[in-house]
Amino acid sequence: EDQVTQSPEALRLQEGESSSLNCSYTVSGLRGLFWYRQDPGKGPEFLFTLYSAGEEKEKERLKATLTKKESFLHITAPKPEDSATYLCAVQGGYNFNKFYFGSGTKLNVKP
Amino acid sequence: GAVVSQHPSWVICKSGTSVKIECRSLDFQATTMFWYRQFPKQSLMLMATSNEGSKATYEQGVEKDKFLINHASLTLSTLTVTSAHPEDSSFYICSAVPRTSGRIEQFFGPGTRLTVL
């Protein structure tokens, strides 16, 4: 069964305390893995697309990496404004266009 | 670039009425648009996939007669919730995939909060 699992469900960090979020998937025929940021009451904001194992993407304090079974979103020296829910999605499987979303990791960065 | 808008951003209606939500890609043409529903503290639940000029494909368990989707152009899709009931209250979000060759990312609108009294 095609599935995307994110961990942890919630993460509390002190400002400046680096950490990583995990996204593991079992979708066959991966076309792409996507990371989004979602603030309360808003739609998801696109962050990264990763296409193949070994690929890495960076944006400010965020760095996304991909292996054959999972992806990590590394947050370096986070700030309170990084607090949000981070969603991972995978495109693949039998339905060419469909995204399989994880349940998200809610990140809270304390000043 | 890749901006998607939704209108209205929130709506309150009485039970039994119909509500239309618009989703527009503002700076790109979209081959495919998607409609999602999100409950509090939960992830996105795909309702249907919409391609311009063709009928929408609904996910299992989503009533197509209740949630009418019209993809009128490459920049506009609408979701109409017919005969709305309190259990239809939710956060509805659309997304669009750019028509540009090679792009597969979905870009999301800001969402529409529907409250049915």
PDB file of C-alpha atoms in Angstrom:
ATOM      1  CA  GLU A   1       0.000   0.000   0.000  1.00  0.00           C
ATOM      2  CA  ASP A   2       1.273   3.447  -0.924  1.00  0.00           C
ATOM      3  CA  GLN A   3       1.981   5.330   2.265  1.00  0.00           C
ATOM      4  CA  VAL A   4       3.848   8.338   3.638  1.00  0.00           C
ATOM      5  CA  THR A   5       4.764   8.560   7.319  1.00  0.00           C
ATOM      6  CA  GLN A   6       6.184  11.600   9.040  1.00  0.00           C
ATOM      7  CA  SER A   7       7.911  11.752  12.399  1.00  0.00           C
ATOM      8  CA  PRO A   8       7.839  13.122  14.954  1.00  0.00           C
ATOM      9  CA  GLU A   9       4.248  14.365  15.092  1.00  0.00           C
ATOM     10  CA  ALA A  10       5.366  17.389  17.059  1.00  0.00           C
ATOM     11  CA  LEU A  11       8.751  18.901  17.836  1.00  0.00           C
ATOM     12  CA  ARG A  12       9.618  21.661  20.253  1.00  0.00           C
ATOM     13  CA  LEU A  13      12.994  23.337  19.854  1.00  0.00           C
ATOM     14  CA  GLN A  14      14.772  26.214  21.445  1.00  0.00           C
ATOM     15  CA  GLU A  15      15.836  28.962  19.091  1.00  0.00           C
ATOM     16  CA  GLY A  16      19.174  27.940  17.588  1.00  0.00           C
ATOM     17  CA  GLU A  17      18.715  24.240  18.358  1.00  0.00           C
ATOM     18  CA  SER A  18      19.130  22.344  15.084  1.00  0.00           C
ATOM     19  CA  SER A  19      17.139  19.197  14.342  1.00  0.00           C
ATOM     20  CA  SER A  20      15.684  17.031  11.575  1.00  0.00           C
ATOM     21  CA  LEU A  21      12.213  15.960  10.497  1.00  0.00           C
ATOM     22  CA  ASN A  22      11.695  12.577   8.879  1.00  0.00           C
ATOM     23  CA  CYS A  23       9.464  11.453   6.015  1.00  0.00           C
ATOM     24  CA  SER A  24       9.457   7.766   5.095  1.00  0.00           C
ATOM     25  CA  TYR A  25       7.506   6.432   2.131  1.00  0.00           C
ATOM     26  CA  THR A  26       6.491   3.181   0.487  1.00  0.00           C
ATOM     27  CA  VAL A  27       5.116   4.622  -2.756  1.00  0.00           C
ATOM     28  CA  SER A  28       6.363   2.715  -5.784  1.00  0.00           C
ATOM     29  CA  GLY A  29       7.643   4.442  -8.871  1.00  0.00           C
ATOM     30  CA  LEU A  30       8.593   7.699  -7.200  1.00  0.00           C
ATOM     31  CA  ARG A  31       8.224  10.720  -9.465  1.00  0.00           C
ATOM     32  CA  GLY A  32       8.985  13.299  -6.803  1.00  0.00           C
ATOM     33  CA  LEU A  33       9.017  14.022  -3.081  1.00  0.00           C
ATOM     34  CA  PHE A  34       7.822  17.398  -1.930  1.00  0.00           C
ATOM     35  CA  TRP A  35       8.134  19.427   1.247  1.00  0.00           C
ATOM     36  CA  TYR A  36       5.609  22.089   2.176  1.00  0.00           C
ATOM     37  CA  ARG A  37       5.215  24.463   5.083  1.00  0.00           C
ATOM     38  CA  GLN A  38       1.735  25.188   6.398  1.00  0.00           C
ATOM     39  CA  ASP A  39       0.841  27.962   8.816  1.00  0.00           C
ATOM     40  CA  PRO A  40      -2.438  27.772  10.771  1.00  0.00           C
ATOM     41  CA  GLY A  41      -5.463  28.678   8.664  1.00  0.00           C
ATOM     42  CA  LYS A  42      -3.453  28.892   5.436  1.00  0.00           C
ATOM     43  CA  GLY A  43      -2.713  26.704   2.452  1.00  0.00           C
ATOM     44  CA  PRO A  44       0.588  24.821   2.198  1.00  0.00           C
ATOM     45  CA  GLU A  45       3.558  26.786   0.894  1.00  0.00           C
ATOM     46  CA  PHE A  46       5.894  24.953  -1.473  1.00  0.00           C
ATOM     47  CA  LEU A  47       9.454  24.473  -0.253  1.00  0.00           C
ATOM     48  CA  PHE A  48      11.282  21.762  -2.215  1.00  0.00           C
ATOM     49  CA  THR A  49      11.001  19.031  -4.811  1.00  0.00           C
ATOM     50  CA  LEU A  50      13.408  16.077  -4.718  1.00  0.00           C
ATOM     51  CA  TYR A  51      13.459  13.656  -7.621  1.00  0.00           C
ATOM     52  CA  SER A  52      16.056  10.977  -6.912  1.00  0.00           C
ATOM     53  CA  ALA A  53      18.074   9.419  -4.111  1.00  0.00           C
ATOM     54  CA  GLY A  54      21.114  11.455  -3.166  1.00  0.00           C
ATOM     55  CA  GLU A  55      19.570  14.746  -4.151  1.00  0.00           C
ATOM     56  CA  GLU A  56      19.716  17.706  -1.758  1.00  0.00           C
ATOM     57  CA  LYS A  57      18.049  21.111  -1.808  1.00  0.00           C
ATOM     58  CA  GLU A  58      18.633  24.117   0.465  1.00  0.00           C
ATOM     59  CA  LYS A  59      16.732  27.254   1.277  1.00  0.00           C
ATOM     60  CA  GLU A  60      17.869  29.549   4.069  1.00  0.00           C
ATOM     61  CA  ARG A  61      17.894  27.445   7.261  1.00  0.00           C
ATOM     62  CA  LEU A  62      16.251  24.427   5.607  1.00  0.00           C
ATOM     63  CA  LYS A  63      17.930  21.555   3.816  1.00  0.00           C
ATOM     64  CA  ALA A  64      16.078  18.594   2.337  1.00  0.00           C
ATOM     65  CA  THR A  65      17.703  15.266   1.506  1.00  0.00           C
ATOM     66  CA  LEU A  66      16.381  12.109  -0.141  1.00  0.00           C
ATOM     67  CA  THR A  67      17.221   8.412   0.017  1.00  0.00           C
ATOM     68  CA  LYS A  68      15.396   5.496  -1.586  1.00  0.00           C
ATOM     69  CA  LYS A  69      13.069   5.115   1.387  1.00  0.00           C
ATOM     70  CA  GLU A  70      12.988   8.424   3.222  1.00  0.00           C
ATOM     71  CA  SER A  71      13.639  12.124   3.234  1.00  0.00           C
ATOM     72  CA  PHE A  72      14.913  14.434   5.924  1.00  0.00           C
ATOM     73  CA  LEU A  73      14.243  18.106   6.406  1.00  0.00           C
ATOM     74  CA  HIS A  74      17.128  19.540   8.381  1.00  0.00           C
ATOM     75  CA  ILE A  75      16.549  22.802  10.198  1.00  0.00           C
ATOM     76  CA  THR A  76      19.721  24.626  11.171  1.00  0.00           C
ATOM     77  CA  ALA A  77      19.642  27.209  13.972  1.00  0.00           C
ATOM     78  CA  PRO A  78      15.862  27.641  13.787  1.00  0.00           C
ATOM     79  CA  LYS A  79      14.104  30.866  14.637  1.00  0.00           C
ATOM     80  CA  PRO A  80      10.599  31.322  16.093  1.00  0.00           C
ATOM     81  CA  GLU A  81       9.320  32.270  12.629  1.00  0.00           C
ATOM     82  CA  ASP A  82      10.145  28.740  11.466  1.00  0.00           C
ATOM     83  CA  SER A  83       7.317  27.477  13.662  1.00  0.00           C
ATOM     84  CA  ALA A  84       4.744  25.795  11.398  1.00  0.00           C
ATOM     85  CA  THR A  85       3.542  22.376  10.302  1.00  0.00           C
ATOM     86  CA  TYR A  86       5.832  20.782   7.733  1.00  0.00           C
ATOM     87  CA  LEU A  87       4.154  18.443   5.278  1.00  0.00           C
ATOM     88  CA  CYS A  88       5.809  15.818   3.131  1.00  0.00           C
ATOM     89  CA  ALA A  89       4.139  14.516  -0.027  1.00  0.00           C
ATOM     90  CA  VAL A  90       5.120  11.901  -2.566  1.00  0.00           C
ATOM     91  CA  GLN A  91       3.993  11.524  -6.143  1.00  0.00           C
ATOM     92  CA  GLY A  92       4.091   8.085  -7.676  1.00  0.00           C
ATOM     93  CA  GLY A  93       2.228   4.813  -7.689  1.00  0.00           C
ATOM     94  CA  TYR A  94      -0.519   3.906 -10.128  1.00  0.00           C
ATOM     95  CA  ASN A  95      -2.181   7.305 -10.120  1.00  0.00           C
ATOM     96  CA  PHE A  96       0.181   9.463 -12.094  1.00  0.00           C
ATOM     97  CA  ASN A  97      -0.846  12.819 -10.666  1.00  0.00           C
ATOM     98  CA  LYS A  98      -1.865  11.959  -7.140  1.00  0.00           C
ATOM     99  CA  PHE A  99       0.082  13.217  -4.151  1.00  0.00           C
ATOM    100  CA  TYR A 100       0.301  11.034  -1.050  1.00  0.00           C
ATOM    101  CA  PHE A 101       0.566  13.303   1.967  1.00  0.00           C
ATOM    102  CA  GLY A 102       2.040  12.538   5.354  1.00  0.00           C
ATOM    103  CA  SER A 103       0.266  13.726   8.468  1.00  0.00           C
ATOM    104  CA  GLY A 104       2.826  16.461   9.085  1.00  0.00           C
ATOM    105  CA  THR A 105       5.238  17.513  11.812  1.00  0.00           C
ATOM    106  CA  LYS A 106       4.234  20.470  13.918  1.00  0.00           C
ATOM    107  CA  LEU A 107       7.344  22.459  14.771  1.00  0.00           C
ATOM    108  CA  ASN A 108       7.394  24.956  17.622  1.00  0.00           C
ATOM    109  CA  VAL A 109      10.531  27.048  18.074  1.00  0.00           C
ATOM    110  CA  LYS A 110      10.747  28.858  21.381  1.00  0.00           C
ATOM    111  CA  PRO A 111      12.726  32.113  21.660  1.00  0.00           C
TER     112      PRO A 111
ATOM    113  CA  GLY B   1       5.522  33.089  -9.470  1.00  0.00           C
ATOM    114  CA  ALA B   2       3.103  30.147  -9.176  1.00  0.00           C
ATOM    115  CA  VAL B   3       0.395  31.970  -7.246  1.00  0.00           C
ATOM    116  CA  VAL B   4      -2.980  30.393  -6.642  1.00  0.00           C
ATOM    117  CA  SER B   5      -5.921  32.320  -5.242  1.00  0.00           C
ATOM    118  CA  GLN B   6      -9.192  31.180  -3.729  1.00  0.00           C
ATOM    119  CA  HIS B   7     -12.404  33.063  -3.260  1.00  0.00           C
ATOM    120  CA  PRO B   8     -13.983  33.495  -0.834  1.00  0.00           C
ATOM    121  CA  SER B   9     -11.471  33.036   1.972  1.00  0.00           C
ATOM    122  CA  TRP B  10     -14.291  32.249   4.352  1.00  0.00           C
ATOM    123  CA  VAL B  11     -18.028  31.737   4.070  1.00  0.00           C
ATOM    124  CA  ILE B  12     -20.876  31.103   6.485  1.00  0.00           C
ATOM    125  CA  CYS B  13     -24.103  29.691   5.124  1.00  0.00           C
ATOM    126  CA  LYS B  14     -27.334  28.142   6.296  1.00  0.00           C
ATOM    127  CA  SER B  15     -27.974  24.425   6.089  1.00  0.00           C
ATOM    128  CA  GLY B  16     -29.494  23.437   2.757  1.00  0.00           C
ATOM    129  CA  THR B  17     -27.931  26.204   0.686  1.00  0.00           C
ATOM    130  CA  SER B  18     -25.219  25.805  -1.951  1.00  0.00           C
ATOM    131  CA  VAL B  19     -21.817  27.422  -1.829  1.00  0.00           C
ATOM    132  CA  LYS B  20     -19.369  27.970  -4.690  1.00  0.00           C
ATOM    133  CA  ILE B  21     -15.625  28.276  -4.142  1.00  0.00           C
ATOM    134  CA  GLU B  22     -13.341  29.548  -6.901  1.00  0.00           C
ATOM    135  CA  CYS B  23      -9.731  28.548  -7.439  1.00  0.00           C
ATOM    136  CA  ARG B  24      -7.573  30.538  -9.850  1.00  0.00           C
ATOM    137  CA  SER B  25      -3.983  30.194 -10.981  1.00  0.00           C
ATOM    138  CA  LEU B  26      -2.915  33.823 -11.329  1.00  0.00           C
ATOM    139  CA  ASP B  27       0.385  33.677 -13.191  1.00  0.00           C
ATOM    140  CA  PHE B  28       0.379  30.295 -14.893  1.00  0.00           C
ATOM    141  CA  GLN B  29      -1.860  27.901 -16.746  1.00  0.00           C
ATOM    142  CA  ALA B  30      -2.731  24.705 -14.936  1.00  0.00           C
ATOM    143  CA  THR B  31      -3.129  21.335 -16.597  1.00  0.00           C
ATOM    144  CA  THR B  32      -4.588  19.849 -13.466  1.00  0.00           C
ATOM    145  CA  MET B  33      -6.179  21.239 -10.356  1.00  0.00           C
ATOM    146  CA  PHE B  34      -6.931  19.414  -7.144  1.00  0.00           C
ATOM    147  CA  TRP B  35      -9.435  19.957  -4.354  1.00  0.00           C
ATOM    148  CA  TYR B  36      -8.610  18.995  -0.788  1.00  0.00           C
ATOM    149  CA  ARG B  37     -10.400  19.079   2.503  1.00  0.00           C
ATOM    150  CA  GLN B  38      -8.623  19.526   5.804  1.00  0.00           C
ATOM    151  CA  PHE B  39     -10.025  18.881   9.261  1.00  0.00           C
ATOM    152  CA  PRO B  40      -8.502  20.500  12.363  1.00  0.00           C
ATOM    153  CA  LYS B  41      -5.059  19.142  13.208  1.00  0.00           C
ATOM    154  CA  GLN B  42      -5.194  16.679  10.321  1.00  0.00           C
ATOM    155  CA  SER B  43      -3.447  16.451   6.999  1.00  0.00           C
ATOM    156  CA  LEU B  44      -4.964  17.162   3.606  1.00  0.00           C
ATOM    157  CA  MET B  45      -7.562  14.762   2.243  1.00  0.00           C
ATOM    158  CA  LEU B  46      -7.810  14.676  -1.536  1.00  0.00           C
ATOM    159  CA  MET B  47     -11.375  15.031  -2.738  1.00  0.00           C
ATOM    160  CA  ALA B  48     -11.015  15.163  -6.504  1.00  0.00           C
ATOM    161  CA  THR B  49      -8.703  15.747  -9.430  1.00  0.00           C
ATOM    162  CA  SER B  50      -9.841  18.175 -12.093  1.00  0.00           C
ATOM    163  CA  ASN B  51      -8.553  18.485 -15.657  1.00  0.00           C
ATOM    164  CA  GLU B  52      -9.549  21.341 -17.920  1.00  0.00           C
ATOM    165  CA  GLY B  53     -12.367  20.397 -20.256  1.00  0.00           C
ATOM    166  CA  SER B  54     -13.057  16.996 -18.767  1.00  0.00           C
ATOM    167  CA  LYS B  55     -14.992  15.525 -15.866  1.00  0.00           C
ATOM    168  CA  ALA B  56     -13.388  15.516 -12.464  1.00  0.00           C
ATOM    169  CA  THR B  57     -12.150  12.295 -10.932  1.00  0.00           C
ATOM    170  CA  TYR B  58     -13.422  11.847  -7.391  1.00  0.00           C
ATOM    171  CA  GLU B  59     -11.737   9.941  -4.599  1.00  0.00           C
ATOM    172  CA  GLN B  60     -13.509   7.002  -3.056  1.00  0.00           C
ATOM    173  CA  GLY B  61     -16.148   8.107  -0.578  1.00  0.00           C
ATOM    174  CA  VAL B  62     -16.555  11.625  -2.001  1.00  0.00           C
ATOM    175  CA  GLU B  63     -20.052  12.265  -3.348  1.00  0.00           C
ATOM    176  CA  LYS B  64     -19.744  13.777  -6.798  1.00  0.00           C
ATOM    177  CA  ASP B  65     -23.353  15.009  -6.753  1.00  0.00           C
ATOM    178  CA  LYS B  66     -22.698  16.889  -3.562  1.00  0.00           C
ATOM    179  CA  PHE B  67     -19.307  18.350  -4.446  1.00  0.00           C
ATOM    180  CA  LEU B  68     -19.622  19.620  -8.012  1.00  0.00           C
ATOM    181  CA  ILE B  69     -16.377  20.522  -9.718  1.00  0.00           C
ATOM    182  CA  ASN B  70     -16.136  22.547 -12.910  1.00  0.00           C
ATOM    183  CA  HIS B  71     -12.774  23.173 -14.529  1.00  0.00           C
ATOM    184  CA  ALA B  72     -13.842  25.874 -16.972  1.00  0.00           C
ATOM    185  CA  SER B  73     -10.429  27.024 -18.187  1.00  0.00           C
ATOM    186  CA  LEU B  74      -6.703  26.509 -17.690  1.00  0.00           C
ATOM    187  CA  THR B  75      -6.764  29.048 -14.870  1.00  0.00           C
ATOM    188  CA  LEU B  76     -10.088  28.451 -13.121  1.00  0.00           C
ATOM    189  CA  SER B  77     -11.713  25.586 -11.255  1.00  0.00           C
ATOM    190  CA  THR B  78     -14.787  25.822  -9.052  1.00  0.00           C
ATOM    191  CA  LEU B  79     -16.092  23.625  -6.258  1.00  0.00           C
ATOM    192  CA  THR B  80     -19.781  23.863  -5.431  1.00  0.00           C
ATOM    193  CA  VAL B  81     -20.978  22.315  -2.204  1.00  0.00           C
ATOM    194  CA  THR B  82     -24.638  21.576  -2.848  1.00  0.00           C
ATOM    195  CA  SER B  83     -27.254  21.440  -0.108  1.00  0.00           C
ATOM    196  CA  ALA B  84     -24.612  22.048   2.515  1.00  0.00           C
ATOM    197  CA  HIS B  85     -24.987  20.583   5.993  1.00  0.00           C
ATOM    198  CA  PRO B  86     -23.044  21.237   9.217  1.00  0.00           C
ATOM    199  CA  GLU B  87     -20.873  18.169   8.610  1.00  0.00           C
ATOM    200  CA  ASP B  88     -19.602  19.850   5.421  1.00  0.00           C
ATOM    201  CA  SER B  89     -18.008  22.570   7.539  1.00  0.00           C
ATOM    202  CA  SER B  90     -14.302  22.355   6.890  1.00  0.00           C
ATOM    203  CA  PHE B  91     -11.239  24.018   5.378  1.00  0.00           C
ATOM    204  CA  TYR B  92     -11.207  23.530   1.606  1.00  0.00           C
ATOM    205  CA  ILE B  93      -7.943  24.000  -0.277  1.00  0.00           C
ATOM    206  CA  CYS B  94      -7.248  23.849  -3.996  1.00  0.00           C
ATOM    207  CA  SER B  95      -3.969  23.317  -5.761  1.00  0.00           C
ATOM    208  CA  ALA B  96      -2.724  23.595  -9.332  1.00  0.00           C
ATOM    209  CA  VAL B  97       0.049  22.028 -11.386  1.00  0.00           C
ATOM    210  CA  PRO B  98       1.735  24.365 -13.897  1.00  0.00           C
ATOM    211  CA  ARG B  99       1.347  23.487 -17.542  1.00  0.00           C
ATOM    212  CA  THR B 100       5.054  24.134 -18.072  1.00  0.00           C
ATOM    213  CA  SER B 101       6.815  21.060 -19.329  1.00  0.00           C
ATOM    214  CA  GLY B 102       8.513  19.104 -16.594  1.00  0.00           C
ATOM    215  CA  ARG B 103       6.782  20.762 -13.654  1.00  0.00           C
ATOM    216  CA  ILE B 104       5.056  18.384 -11.285  1.00  0.00           C
ATOM    217  CA  GLU B 105       4.755  20.417  -8.106  1.00  0.00           C
ATOM    218  CA  GLN B 106       1.355  21.377  -6.793  1.00  0.00           C
ATOM    219  CA  PHE B 107       0.941  25.003  -5.738  1.00  0.00           C
ATOM    220  CA  PHE B 108      -1.744  25.611  -3.186  1.00  0.00           C
ATOM    221  CA  GLY B 109      -4.292  28.317  -2.670  1.00  0.00           C
ATOM    222  CA  PRO B 110      -4.793  29.982   0.722  1.00  0.00           C
ATOM    223  CA  GLY B 111      -7.869  27.914   1.514  1.00  0.00           C
ATOM    224  CA  THR B 112     -11.543  28.620   2.137  1.00  0.00           C
ATOM    225  CA  ARG B 113     -13.096  28.162   5.567  1.00  0.00           C
ATOM    226  CA  LEU B 114     -16.699  26.953   5.191  1.00  0.00           C
ATOM    227  CA  THR B 115     -19.050  27.056   8.165  1.00  0.00           C
ATOM    228  CA  VAL B 116     -22.532  25.649   7.730  1.00  0.00           C
ATOM    229  CA  LEU B 117     -25.027  26.638  10.412  1.00  0.00           C
TER     230      LEU B 117
END
